[in-house]
Amino acid sequence: MAKYKTEKEMLDHYRSSDYITPDGYTSDIAIFTIQSYKKEEKAPPVMKLSLMLIKRAEKDKEGNPNVEGGKWAIPGGFVDANHKETALEAAKRELKEETNIDGLHIQHFGVYDRIGRDPRGWMISNAFYAVVPEELVEQRKASDDAAEVELFTMEEVFKLDLAFDHRQIIEDALSFIKKDMIQTTLAKNFLPSEFSLSELQRVLLTVGEDPRISTDSVFFTKAPKLPFIEKVLDEKGQPKKTKRNSFRPSQLYRFNSIEIVQSVYH
Ligand SMILES: O=P(O)(O)OC[C@H]1O[C@@H](O)[C@H](O)[C@@H]1O
């Protein structure tokens, strides 16, 4: 038997407390970069995918023990409903407040809502990621409820005792980055404007093993035909080569302006 005649009447009597509702709404941001180290003069640089983590403060602002205090986590925090914030706005604000990093384009990739993921209650978290050149994370500085902010290689990250379900969030972000690396020209951010195919191969492999890229015979046959790169010529119109990473000269390439719609490395 219907109790109300109009939507307004129904809404006036609606009590959200009759239902289980979330206790909090948060945003988390995974910022990755590729760090490169030149180990030997005539060898290509060693490149490693790294992630920026914060160490959660042991105590909150009032001096009480902090939940998951002392653990490493990706930066994040609560969406400020009093200021009608969206999850994206909260992600950018929290990133700035906790790490001093500003102005990045971040991509939403998931919602984490498993009951029990946060011991304080049912907190639903929106996860964002970005892969940026190292100079963009150089101004990092811990503040607010972050005691430290550091870059860790992925090997190091997975050895840490991470807060909440952040290990799962990081693993999921990684699979998105792997796709980005082969479906977009993301690699461009980590290469000089003129680069050799082995330098391109090294950047692509920082996100994980892929036999189609790591097998030289496959990669070096396919790569020169990629539609979005072109050979660089010198002033005389001859192929321009480099010896910066080897004793044998290697052809230099550059990205052209073709827009990529589909994976092209495969
Ligand atoms: O850092 P505070 O504000 O304590 O809480 C935010 C964190 O709470 C967790 O559910 C989220 O994943 C987010 O990282």
PDB file of C-alpha atoms and ligand atoms in Angstrom:
ATOM      1  CA  MET A   1       0.000   0.000   0.000  1.00  0.00           C
ATOM      2  CA  ALA A   2       1.653   3.248  -1.135  1.00  0.00           C
ATOM      3  CA  LYS A   3       2.240   5.811   1.633  1.00  0.00           C
ATOM      4  CA  TYR A   4       3.080   8.898  -0.433  1.00  0.00           C
ATOM      5  CA  LYS A   5       1.501  10.565  -3.433  1.00  0.00           C
ATOM      6  CA  THR A   6       4.322  12.787  -4.712  1.00  0.00           C
ATOM      7  CA  GLU A   7       8.081  12.523  -5.016  1.00  0.00           C
ATOM      8  CA  LYS A   8       8.429  15.535  -2.683  1.00  0.00           C
ATOM      9  CA  GLU A   9       6.336  13.806  -0.027  1.00  0.00           C
ATOM     10  CA  MET A  10       8.435  10.646  -0.378  1.00  0.00           C
ATOM     11  CA  LEU A  11      11.668  12.658  -0.098  1.00  0.00           C
ATOM     12  CA  ASP A  12      10.408  14.535   2.985  1.00  0.00           C
ATOM     13  CA  HIS A  13       9.997  11.187   4.726  1.00  0.00           C
ATOM     14  CA  TYR A  14      13.140   9.547   3.325  1.00  0.00           C
ATOM     15  CA  ARG A  15      15.641   8.618   6.034  1.00  0.00           C
ATOM     16  CA  SER A  16      19.071   7.663   4.769  1.00  0.00           C
ATOM     17  CA  SER A  17      19.791   6.279   8.260  1.00  0.00           C
ATOM     18  CA  ASP A  18      17.441   3.399   7.393  1.00  0.00           C
ATOM     19  CA  TYR A  19      20.136   2.171   5.000  1.00  0.00           C
ATOM     20  CA  ILE A  20      23.797   1.352   5.452  1.00  0.00           C
ATOM     21  CA  THR A  21      25.641   4.301   3.938  1.00  0.00           C
ATOM     22  CA  PRO A  22      29.376   4.896   3.581  1.00  0.00           C
ATOM     23  CA  ASP A  23      31.237   6.536   6.465  1.00  0.00           C
ATOM     24  CA  GLY A  24      33.623   8.504   4.294  1.00  0.00           C
ATOM     25  CA  TYR A  25      34.618   9.345   0.729  1.00  0.00           C
ATOM     26  CA  THR A  26      38.311   9.695  -0.097  1.00  0.00           C
ATOM     27  CA  SER A  27      40.732  10.136  -2.991  1.00  0.00           C
ATOM     28  CA  ASP A  28      44.148   8.508  -3.459  1.00  0.00           C
ATOM     29  CA  ILE A  29      46.771   9.425  -6.022  1.00  0.00           C
ATOM     30  CA  ALA A  30      49.572   7.205  -7.378  1.00  0.00           C
ATOM     31  CA  ILE A  31      52.297   9.313  -9.008  1.00  0.00           C
ATOM     32  CA  PHE A  32      54.862   7.321 -10.998  1.00  0.00           C
ATOM     33  CA  THR A  33      58.038   8.423 -12.701  1.00  0.00           C
ATOM     34  CA  ILE A  34      60.948   6.769 -14.513  1.00  0.00           C
ATOM     35  CA  GLN A  35      64.327   7.348 -12.919  1.00  0.00           C
ATOM     36  CA  SER A  36      67.427   6.777 -15.001  1.00  0.00           C
ATOM     37  CA  TYR A  37      71.013   6.266 -13.911  1.00  0.00           C
ATOM     38  CA  LYS A  38      74.029   6.265 -16.204  1.00  0.00           C
ATOM     39  CA  LYS A  39      76.197   3.431 -14.858  1.00  0.00           C
ATOM     40  CA  GLU A  40      78.874   3.201 -17.509  1.00  0.00           C
ATOM     41  CA  GLU A  41      80.039   5.653 -20.141  1.00  0.00           C
ATOM     42  CA  LYS A  42      79.272   3.436 -23.153  1.00  0.00           C
ATOM     43  CA  ALA A  43      76.172   1.699 -21.880  1.00  0.00           C
ATOM     44  CA  PRO A  44      72.563   2.808 -22.036  1.00  0.00           C
ATOM     45  CA  PRO A  45      71.202   4.252 -18.783  1.00  0.00           C
ATOM     46  CA  VAL A  46      69.505   1.914 -16.328  1.00  0.00           C
ATOM     47  CA  MET A  47      65.837   2.947 -16.115  1.00  0.00           C
ATOM     48  CA  LYS A  48      63.467   2.141 -13.280  1.00  0.00           C
ATOM     49  CA  LEU A  49      59.796   2.831 -12.767  1.00  0.00           C
ATOM     50  CA  SER A  50      59.341   4.510  -9.381  1.00  0.00           C
ATOM     51  CA  LEU A  51      56.389   5.554  -7.243  1.00  0.00           C
ATOM     52  CA  MET A  52      56.028   8.470  -4.848  1.00  0.00           C
ATOM     53  CA  LEU A  53      54.872   7.416  -1.383  1.00  0.00           C
ATOM     54  CA  ILE A  54      54.216   9.301   1.820  1.00  0.00           C
ATOM     55  CA  LYS A  55      54.845   8.030   5.323  1.00  0.00           C
ATOM     56  CA  ARG A  56      51.666   8.453   7.359  1.00  0.00           C
ATOM     57  CA  ALA A  57      52.271  10.533  10.488  1.00  0.00           C
ATOM     58  CA  GLU A  58      52.311   8.526  13.756  1.00  0.00           C
ATOM     59  CA  LYS A  59      50.038  11.106  15.429  1.00  0.00           C
ATOM     60  CA  ASP A  60      47.101  13.142  14.140  1.00  0.00           C
ATOM     61  CA  LYS A  61      46.789  16.945  14.553  1.00  0.00           C
ATOM     62  CA  GLU A  62      45.469  16.574  18.128  1.00  0.00           C
ATOM     63  CA  GLY A  63      48.353  14.289  19.086  1.00  0.00           C
ATOM     64  CA  ASN A  64      46.261  11.087  19.047  1.00  0.00           C
ATOM     65  CA  PRO A  65      47.573   7.918  17.359  1.00  0.00           C
ATOM     66  CA  ASN A  66      46.901   8.041  13.620  1.00  0.00           C
ATOM     67  CA  VAL A  67      45.224   5.160  11.820  1.00  0.00           C
ATOM     68  CA  GLU A  68      47.878   3.180   9.896  1.00  0.00           C
ATOM     69  CA  GLY A  69      50.414   5.640  11.410  1.00  0.00           C
ATOM     70  CA  GLY A  70      54.017   5.099  10.369  1.00  0.00           C
ATOM     71  CA  LYS A  71      53.064   3.074   7.267  1.00  0.00           C
ATOM     72  CA  TRP A  72      53.882   4.071   3.705  1.00  0.00           C
ATOM     73  CA  ALA A  73      50.896   4.984   1.531  1.00  0.00           C
ATOM     74  CA  ILE A  74      50.030   6.763  -1.663  1.00  0.00           C
ATOM     75  CA  PRO A  75      49.011  10.372  -0.932  1.00  0.00           C
ATOM     76  CA  GLY A  76      45.300  10.853  -0.306  1.00  0.00           C
ATOM     77  CA  GLY A  77      42.578  12.088   1.978  1.00  0.00           C
ATOM     78  CA  PHE A  78      38.911  12.868   2.506  1.00  0.00           C
ATOM     79  CA  VAL A  79      36.772  14.733   0.014  1.00  0.00           C
ATOM     80  CA  ASP A  80      35.664  17.990   1.656  1.00  0.00           C
ATOM     81  CA  ALA A  81      31.872  17.878   1.321  1.00  0.00           C
ATOM     82  CA  ASN A  82      31.512  21.155   3.244  1.00  0.00           C
ATOM     83  CA  HIS A  83      33.188  22.855   0.296  1.00  0.00           C
ATOM     84  CA  LYS A  84      31.241  20.786  -2.263  1.00  0.00           C
ATOM     85  CA  GLU A  85      34.482  19.270  -3.476  1.00  0.00           C
ATOM     86  CA  THR A  86      34.588  16.524  -6.113  1.00  0.00           C
ATOM     87  CA  ALA A  87      36.881  13.499  -5.786  1.00  0.00           C
ATOM     88  CA  LEU A  88      39.162  14.949  -8.497  1.00  0.00           C
ATOM     89  CA  GLU A  89      39.407  18.308  -6.724  1.00  0.00           C
ATOM     90  CA  ALA A  90      40.162  16.541  -3.433  1.00  0.00           C
ATOM     91  CA  ALA A  91      42.866  14.437  -5.123  1.00  0.00           C
ATOM     92  CA  LYS A  92      44.634  17.554  -6.435  1.00  0.00           C
ATOM     93  CA  ARG A  93      44.303  19.391  -3.119  1.00  0.00           C
ATOM     94  CA  GLU A  94      45.573  16.430  -1.069  1.00  0.00           C
ATOM     95  CA  LEU A  95      48.504  15.921  -3.429  1.00  0.00           C
ATOM     96  CA  LYS A  96      49.484  19.568  -2.992  1.00  0.00           C
ATOM     97  CA  GLU A  97      48.949  19.532   0.792  1.00  0.00           C
ATOM     98  CA  GLU A  98      50.827  16.309   1.490  1.00  0.00           C
ATOM     99  CA  THR A  99      53.601  16.429  -1.108  1.00  0.00           C
ATOM    100  CA  ASN A 100      53.744  20.000  -2.493  1.00  0.00           C
ATOM    101  CA  ILE A 101      53.170  18.633  -6.026  1.00  0.00           C
ATOM    102  CA  ASP A 102      50.847  20.734  -8.103  1.00  0.00           C
ATOM    103  CA  GLY A 103      49.453  21.082 -11.596  1.00  0.00           C
ATOM    104  CA  LEU A 104      49.639  17.459 -12.782  1.00  0.00           C
ATOM    105  CA  HIS A 105      47.108  15.877 -15.090  1.00  0.00           C
ATOM    106  CA  ILE A 106      45.822  12.905 -13.070  1.00  0.00           C
ATOM    107  CA  GLN A 107      43.625  10.115 -14.388  1.00  0.00           C
ATOM    108  CA  HIS A 108      40.840   8.401 -12.443  1.00  0.00           C
ATOM    109  CA  PHE A 109      41.066   4.600 -12.743  1.00  0.00           C
ATOM    110  CA  GLY A 110      39.106   2.938  -9.971  1.00  0.00           C
ATOM    111  CA  VAL A 111      36.867   3.007  -6.928  1.00  0.00           C
ATOM    112  CA  TYR A 112      37.873   1.011  -3.845  1.00  0.00           C
ATOM    113  CA  ASP A 113      34.892   0.205  -1.638  1.00  0.00           C
ATOM    114  CA  ARG A 114      35.574  -3.116   0.062  1.00  0.00           C
ATOM    115  CA  ILE A 115      34.058  -3.013   3.579  1.00  0.00           C
ATOM    116  CA  GLY A 116      36.972  -3.378   5.982  1.00  0.00           C
ATOM    117  CA  ARG A 117      39.555  -1.683   3.737  1.00  0.00           C
ATOM    118  CA  ASP A 118      39.834   1.099   6.337  1.00  0.00           C
ATOM    119  CA  PRO A 119      39.471   0.217  10.054  1.00  0.00           C
ATOM    120  CA  ARG A 120      37.593   3.493  10.725  1.00  0.00           C
ATOM    121  CA  GLY A 121      34.523   2.442   8.777  1.00  0.00           C
ATOM    122  CA  TRP A 122      33.233   2.107   5.233  1.00  0.00           C
ATOM    123  CA  MET A 123      35.464   4.569   3.382  1.00  0.00           C
ATOM    124  CA  ILE A 124      35.106   4.620  -0.376  1.00  0.00           C
ATOM    125  CA  SER A 125      38.212   5.729  -2.186  1.00  0.00           C
ATOM    126  CA  ASN A 126      38.663   7.054  -5.717  1.00  0.00           C
ATOM    127  CA  ALA A 127      42.019   6.171  -7.198  1.00  0.00           C
ATOM    128  CA  PHE A 128      43.956   8.378  -9.640  1.00  0.00           C
ATOM    129  CA  TYR A 129      47.337   7.994 -11.308  1.00  0.00           C
ATOM    130  CA  ALA A 130      49.849   9.881 -13.426  1.00  0.00           C
ATOM    131  CA  VAL A 131      53.220   9.000 -14.955  1.00  0.00           C
ATOM    132  CA  VAL A 132      55.372  12.113 -15.047  1.00  0.00           C
ATOM    133  CA  PRO A 133      58.971  13.103 -15.816  1.00  0.00           C
ATOM    134  CA  GLU A 134      61.203  13.085 -12.751  1.00  0.00           C
ATOM    135  CA  GLU A 135      61.658  16.876 -12.684  1.00  0.00           C
ATOM    136  CA  LEU A 136      57.934  17.236 -11.937  1.00  0.00           C
ATOM    137  CA  VAL A 137      58.301  15.365  -8.662  1.00  0.00           C
ATOM    138  CA  GLU A 138      61.515  17.087  -7.663  1.00  0.00           C
ATOM    139  CA  GLN A 139      59.690  19.797  -5.696  1.00  0.00           C
ATOM    140  CA  ARG A 140      58.190  17.116  -3.411  1.00  0.00           C
ATOM    141  CA  LYS A 141      58.141  18.066   0.251  1.00  0.00           C
ATOM    142  CA  ALA A 142      56.205  16.333   3.020  1.00  0.00           C
ATOM    143  CA  SER A 143      53.640  18.335   4.959  1.00  0.00           C
ATOM    144  CA  ASP A 144      50.183  18.097   6.571  1.00  0.00           C
ATOM    145  CA  ASP A 145      49.643  14.495   7.756  1.00  0.00           C
ATOM    146  CA  ALA A 146      52.592  13.140   5.727  1.00  0.00           C
ATOM    147  CA  ALA A 147      55.767  12.747   7.776  1.00  0.00           C
ATOM    148  CA  GLU A 148      57.981  11.911   4.767  1.00  0.00           C
ATOM    149  CA  VAL A 149      57.675  11.738   1.009  1.00  0.00           C
ATOM    150  CA  GLU A 150      59.995   9.525  -1.043  1.00  0.00           C
ATOM    151  CA  LEU A 151      60.397   7.889  -4.431  1.00  0.00           C
ATOM    152  CA  PHE A 152      60.675   4.079  -4.347  1.00  0.00           C
ATOM    153  CA  THR A 153      61.413   1.692  -7.201  1.00  0.00           C
ATOM    154  CA  MET A 154      58.560  -0.782  -7.755  1.00  0.00           C
ATOM    155  CA  GLU A 155      60.737  -3.560  -6.337  1.00  0.00           C
ATOM    156  CA  GLU A 156      61.122  -1.568  -3.122  1.00  0.00           C
ATOM    157  CA  VAL A 157      57.432  -0.594  -3.011  1.00  0.00           C
ATOM    158  CA  PHE A 158      56.238  -4.192  -2.915  1.00  0.00           C
ATOM    159  CA  LYS A 159      58.579  -5.000  -0.012  1.00  0.00           C
ATOM    160  CA  LEU A 160      56.965  -2.301   2.179  1.00  0.00           C
ATOM    161  CA  ASP A 161      54.133  -2.742   4.654  1.00  0.00           C
ATOM    162  CA  LEU A 162      51.636  -0.467   2.893  1.00  0.00           C
ATOM    163  CA  ALA A 163      48.616   1.226   4.501  1.00  0.00           C
ATOM    164  CA  PHE A 164      44.969   0.225   3.870  1.00  0.00           C
ATOM    165  CA  ASP A 165      44.455  -1.532   0.496  1.00  0.00           C
ATOM    166  CA  HIS A 166      47.064   0.629  -1.202  1.00  0.00           C
ATOM    167  CA  ARG A 167      49.012  -2.405  -2.449  1.00  0.00           C
ATOM    168  CA  GLN A 168      45.947  -3.406  -4.481  1.00  0.00           C
ATOM    169  CA  ILE A 169      45.472   0.174  -5.736  1.00  0.00           C
ATOM    170  CA  ILE A 170      49.137   0.313  -6.823  1.00  0.00           C
ATOM    171  CA  GLU A 171      48.958  -3.077  -8.579  1.00  0.00           C
ATOM    172  CA  ASP A 172      45.867  -1.933 -10.480  1.00  0.00           C
ATOM    173  CA  ALA A 173      47.479   1.407 -11.421  1.00  0.00           C
ATOM    174  CA  LEU A 174      50.454  -0.536 -12.776  1.00  0.00           C
ATOM    175  CA  SER A 175      48.289  -2.491 -15.182  1.00  0.00           C
ATOM    176  CA  PHE A 176      46.868   0.795 -16.534  1.00  0.00           C
ATOM    177  CA  ILE A 177      50.377   2.175 -16.999  1.00  0.00           C
ATOM    178  CA  LYS A 178      51.411  -0.943 -18.905  1.00  0.00           C
ATOM    179  CA  LYS A 179      48.550  -0.316 -21.310  1.00  0.00           C
ATOM    180  CA  ASP A 180      49.405   3.392 -21.611  1.00  0.00           C
ATOM    181  CA  MET A 181      52.997   2.537 -22.398  1.00  0.00           C
ATOM    182  CA  ILE A 182      52.012   0.456 -25.437  1.00  0.00           C
ATOM    183  CA  GLN A 183      48.894   2.307 -26.545  1.00  0.00           C
ATOM    184  CA  THR A 184      50.108   5.909 -26.289  1.00  0.00           C
ATOM    185  CA  THR A 185      53.303   7.863 -26.808  1.00  0.00           C
ATOM    186  CA  LEU A 186      53.858   8.063 -23.029  1.00  0.00           C
ATOM    187  CA  ALA A 187      57.456   6.874 -23.613  1.00  0.00           C
ATOM    188  CA  LYS A 188      58.148  10.261 -25.230  1.00  0.00           C
ATOM    189  CA  ASN A 189      58.250  11.932 -21.782  1.00  0.00           C
ATOM    190  CA  PHE A 190      61.251   9.806 -20.844  1.00  0.00           C
ATOM    191  CA  LEU A 191      63.394  10.079 -23.969  1.00  0.00           C
ATOM    192  CA  PRO A 192      65.556  12.822 -25.447  1.00  0.00           C
ATOM    193  CA  SER A 193      64.037  14.441 -28.565  1.00  0.00           C
ATOM    194  CA  GLU A 194      66.346  12.231 -30.693  1.00  0.00           C
ATOM    195  CA  PHE A 195      66.705   8.682 -29.437  1.00  0.00           C
ATOM    196  CA  SER A 196      67.871   5.242 -30.532  1.00  0.00           C
ATOM    197  CA  LEU A 197      65.570   2.225 -30.745  1.00  0.00           C
ATOM    198  CA  SER A 198      67.327   0.574 -27.829  1.00  0.00           C
ATOM    199  CA  GLU A 199      66.622   3.655 -25.714  1.00  0.00           C
ATOM    200  CA  LEU A 200      62.935   3.412 -26.677  1.00  0.00           C
ATOM    201  CA  GLN A 201      62.974  -0.311 -25.873  1.00  0.00           C
ATOM    202  CA  ARG A 202      64.430   0.384 -22.414  1.00  0.00           C
ATOM    203  CA  VAL A 203      61.705   2.892 -21.537  1.00  0.00           C
ATOM    204  CA  LEU A 204      58.954   0.500 -22.677  1.00  0.00           C
ATOM    205  CA  LEU A 205      60.408  -2.279 -20.547  1.00  0.00           C
ATOM    206  CA  THR A 206      60.438  -0.214 -17.334  1.00  0.00           C
ATOM    207  CA  VAL A 207      56.758  -1.087 -16.790  1.00  0.00           C
ATOM    208  CA  GLY A 208      57.329  -4.838 -16.992  1.00  0.00           C
ATOM    209  CA  GLU A 209      58.483  -7.717 -19.096  1.00  0.00           C
ATOM    210  CA  ASP A 210      56.808  -8.111 -22.507  1.00  0.00           C
ATOM    211  CA  PRO A 211      58.386 -10.675 -24.858  1.00  0.00           C
ATOM    212  CA  ARG A 212      57.268  -8.719 -27.936  1.00  0.00           C
ATOM    213  CA  ILE A 213      59.366  -5.814 -26.735  1.00  0.00           C
ATOM    214  CA  SER A 214      62.214  -7.576 -24.920  1.00  0.00           C
ATOM    215  CA  THR A 215      62.936 -10.008 -27.780  1.00  0.00           C
ATOM    216  CA  ASP A 216      65.425  -7.997 -29.843  1.00  0.00           C
ATOM    217  CA  SER A 217      64.720  -9.846 -33.106  1.00  0.00           C
ATOM    218  CA  VAL A 218      61.004  -8.949 -32.856  1.00  0.00           C
ATOM    219  CA  PHE A 219      61.370  -5.405 -31.515  1.00  0.00           C
ATOM    220  CA  PHE A 220      64.147  -4.215 -33.852  1.00  0.00           C
ATOM    221  CA  THR A 221      62.265  -5.521 -36.902  1.00  0.00           C
ATOM    222  CA  LYS A 222      58.961  -3.934 -35.912  1.00  0.00           C
ATOM    223  CA  ALA A 223      60.073  -0.690 -34.241  1.00  0.00           C
ATOM    224  CA  PRO A 224      61.569   1.113 -37.299  1.00  0.00           C
ATOM    225  CA  LYS A 225      58.165   0.749 -39.011  1.00  0.00           C
ATOM    226  CA  LEU A 226      56.175   2.342 -36.165  1.00  0.00           C
ATOM    227  CA  PRO A 227      54.059   5.068 -37.767  1.00  0.00           C
ATOM    228  CA  PHE A 228      54.694   7.680 -35.082  1.00  0.00           C
ATOM    229  CA  ILE A 229      58.505   7.715 -35.196  1.00  0.00           C
ATOM    230  CA  GLU A 230      60.781   8.775 -38.025  1.00  0.00           C
ATOM    231  CA  LYS A 231      64.502   8.577 -38.784  1.00  0.00           C
ATOM    232  CA  VAL A 232      66.500  11.716 -38.081  1.00  0.00           C
ATOM    233  CA  LEU A 233      68.706  12.946 -40.944  1.00  0.00           C
ATOM    234  CA  ASP A 234      71.784  15.173 -40.625  1.00  0.00           C
ATOM    235  CA  GLU A 235      72.380  18.472 -42.504  1.00  0.00           C
ATOM    236  CA  LYS A 236      73.534  16.524 -45.566  1.00  0.00           C
ATOM    237  CA  GLY A 237      70.375  14.401 -45.623  1.00  0.00           C
ATOM    238  CA  GLN A 238      72.283  11.352 -44.355  1.00  0.00           C
ATOM    239  CA  PRO A 239      70.966   9.126 -41.514  1.00  0.00           C
ATOM    240  CA  LYS A 240      71.965  10.764 -38.201  1.00  0.00           C
ATOM    241  CA  LYS A 241      73.582   8.334 -35.767  1.00  0.00           C
ATOM    242  CA  THR A 242      74.816   8.344 -32.194  1.00  0.00           C
ATOM    243  CA  LYS A 243      77.545   6.536 -30.297  1.00  0.00           C
ATOM    244  CA  ARG A 244      76.459   7.830 -26.891  1.00  0.00           C
ATOM    245  CA  ASN A 245      75.502   4.404 -25.542  1.00  0.00           C
ATOM    246  CA  SER A 246      77.673   2.054 -27.586  1.00  0.00           C
ATOM    247  CA  PHE A 247      80.873   1.842 -29.618  1.00  0.00           C
ATOM    248  CA  ARG A 248      78.814   1.133 -32.758  1.00  0.00           C
ATOM    249  CA  PRO A 249      76.770   4.005 -34.164  1.00  0.00           C
ATOM    250  CA  SER A 250      72.976   3.643 -33.851  1.00  0.00           C
ATOM    251  CA  GLN A 251      70.368   5.413 -35.938  1.00  0.00           C
ATOM    252  CA  LEU A 252      68.507   8.258 -34.199  1.00  0.00           C
ATOM    253  CA  TYR A 253      64.723   8.567 -34.345  1.00  0.00           C
ATOM    254  CA  ARG A 254      62.212  11.196 -33.225  1.00  0.00           C
ATOM    255  CA  PHE A 255      58.470  11.194 -32.586  1.00  0.00           C
ATOM    256  CA  ASN A 256      56.412  12.705 -35.386  1.00  0.00           C
ATOM    257  CA  SER A 257      53.005  14.289 -34.878  1.00  0.00           C
ATOM    258  CA  ILE A 258      50.814  11.289 -35.778  1.00  0.00           C
ATOM    259  CA  GLU A 259      47.955  10.788 -33.303  1.00  0.00           C
ATOM    260  CA  ILE A 260      47.801   7.233 -31.996  1.00  0.00           C
ATOM    261  CA  VAL A 261      44.442   5.563 -31.705  1.00  0.00           C
ATOM    262  CA  GLN A 262      45.418   1.932 -31.207  1.00  0.00           C
ATOM    263  CA  SER A 263      48.384  -0.009 -29.894  1.00  0.00           C
ATOM    264  CA  VAL A 264      51.221   0.143 -32.302  1.00  0.00           C
ATOM    265  CA  TYR A 265      54.152  -1.483 -30.598  1.00  0.00           C
ATOM    266  CA  HIS A 266      52.584  -4.911 -31.198  1.00  0.00           C
TER     267      HIS A 266
HETATM  268  O1  LIG B   1      44.940  10.219   5.484  1.00  0.00           O
HETATM  269  P1  LIG B   1      43.591  10.241   6.151  1.00  0.00           P
HETATM  270  O2  LIG B   1      42.942  11.579   5.982  1.00  0.00           O
HETATM  271  O3  LIG B   1      43.626   9.743   7.557  1.00  0.00           O
HETATM  272  O4  LIG B   1      42.665   9.209   5.383  1.00  0.00           O
HETATM  273  C1  LIG B   1      42.685   9.090   4.010  1.00  0.00           C
HETATM  274  C2  LIG B   1      42.989   7.668   3.641  1.00  0.00           C
HETATM  275  O5  LIG B   1      41.984   6.808   4.133  1.00  0.00           O
HETATM  276  C3  LIG B   1      41.907   5.705   3.295  1.00  0.00           C
HETATM  277  O6  LIG B   1      40.650   5.099   3.371  1.00  0.00           O
HETATM  278  C4  LIG B   1      42.159   6.260   1.928  1.00  0.00           C
HETATM  279  O7  LIG B   1      42.728   5.275   1.098  1.00  0.00           O
HETATM  280  C5  LIG B   1      43.054   7.456   2.145  1.00  0.00           C
HETATM  281  O8  LIG B   1      44.379   7.205   1.772  1.00  0.00           O
END
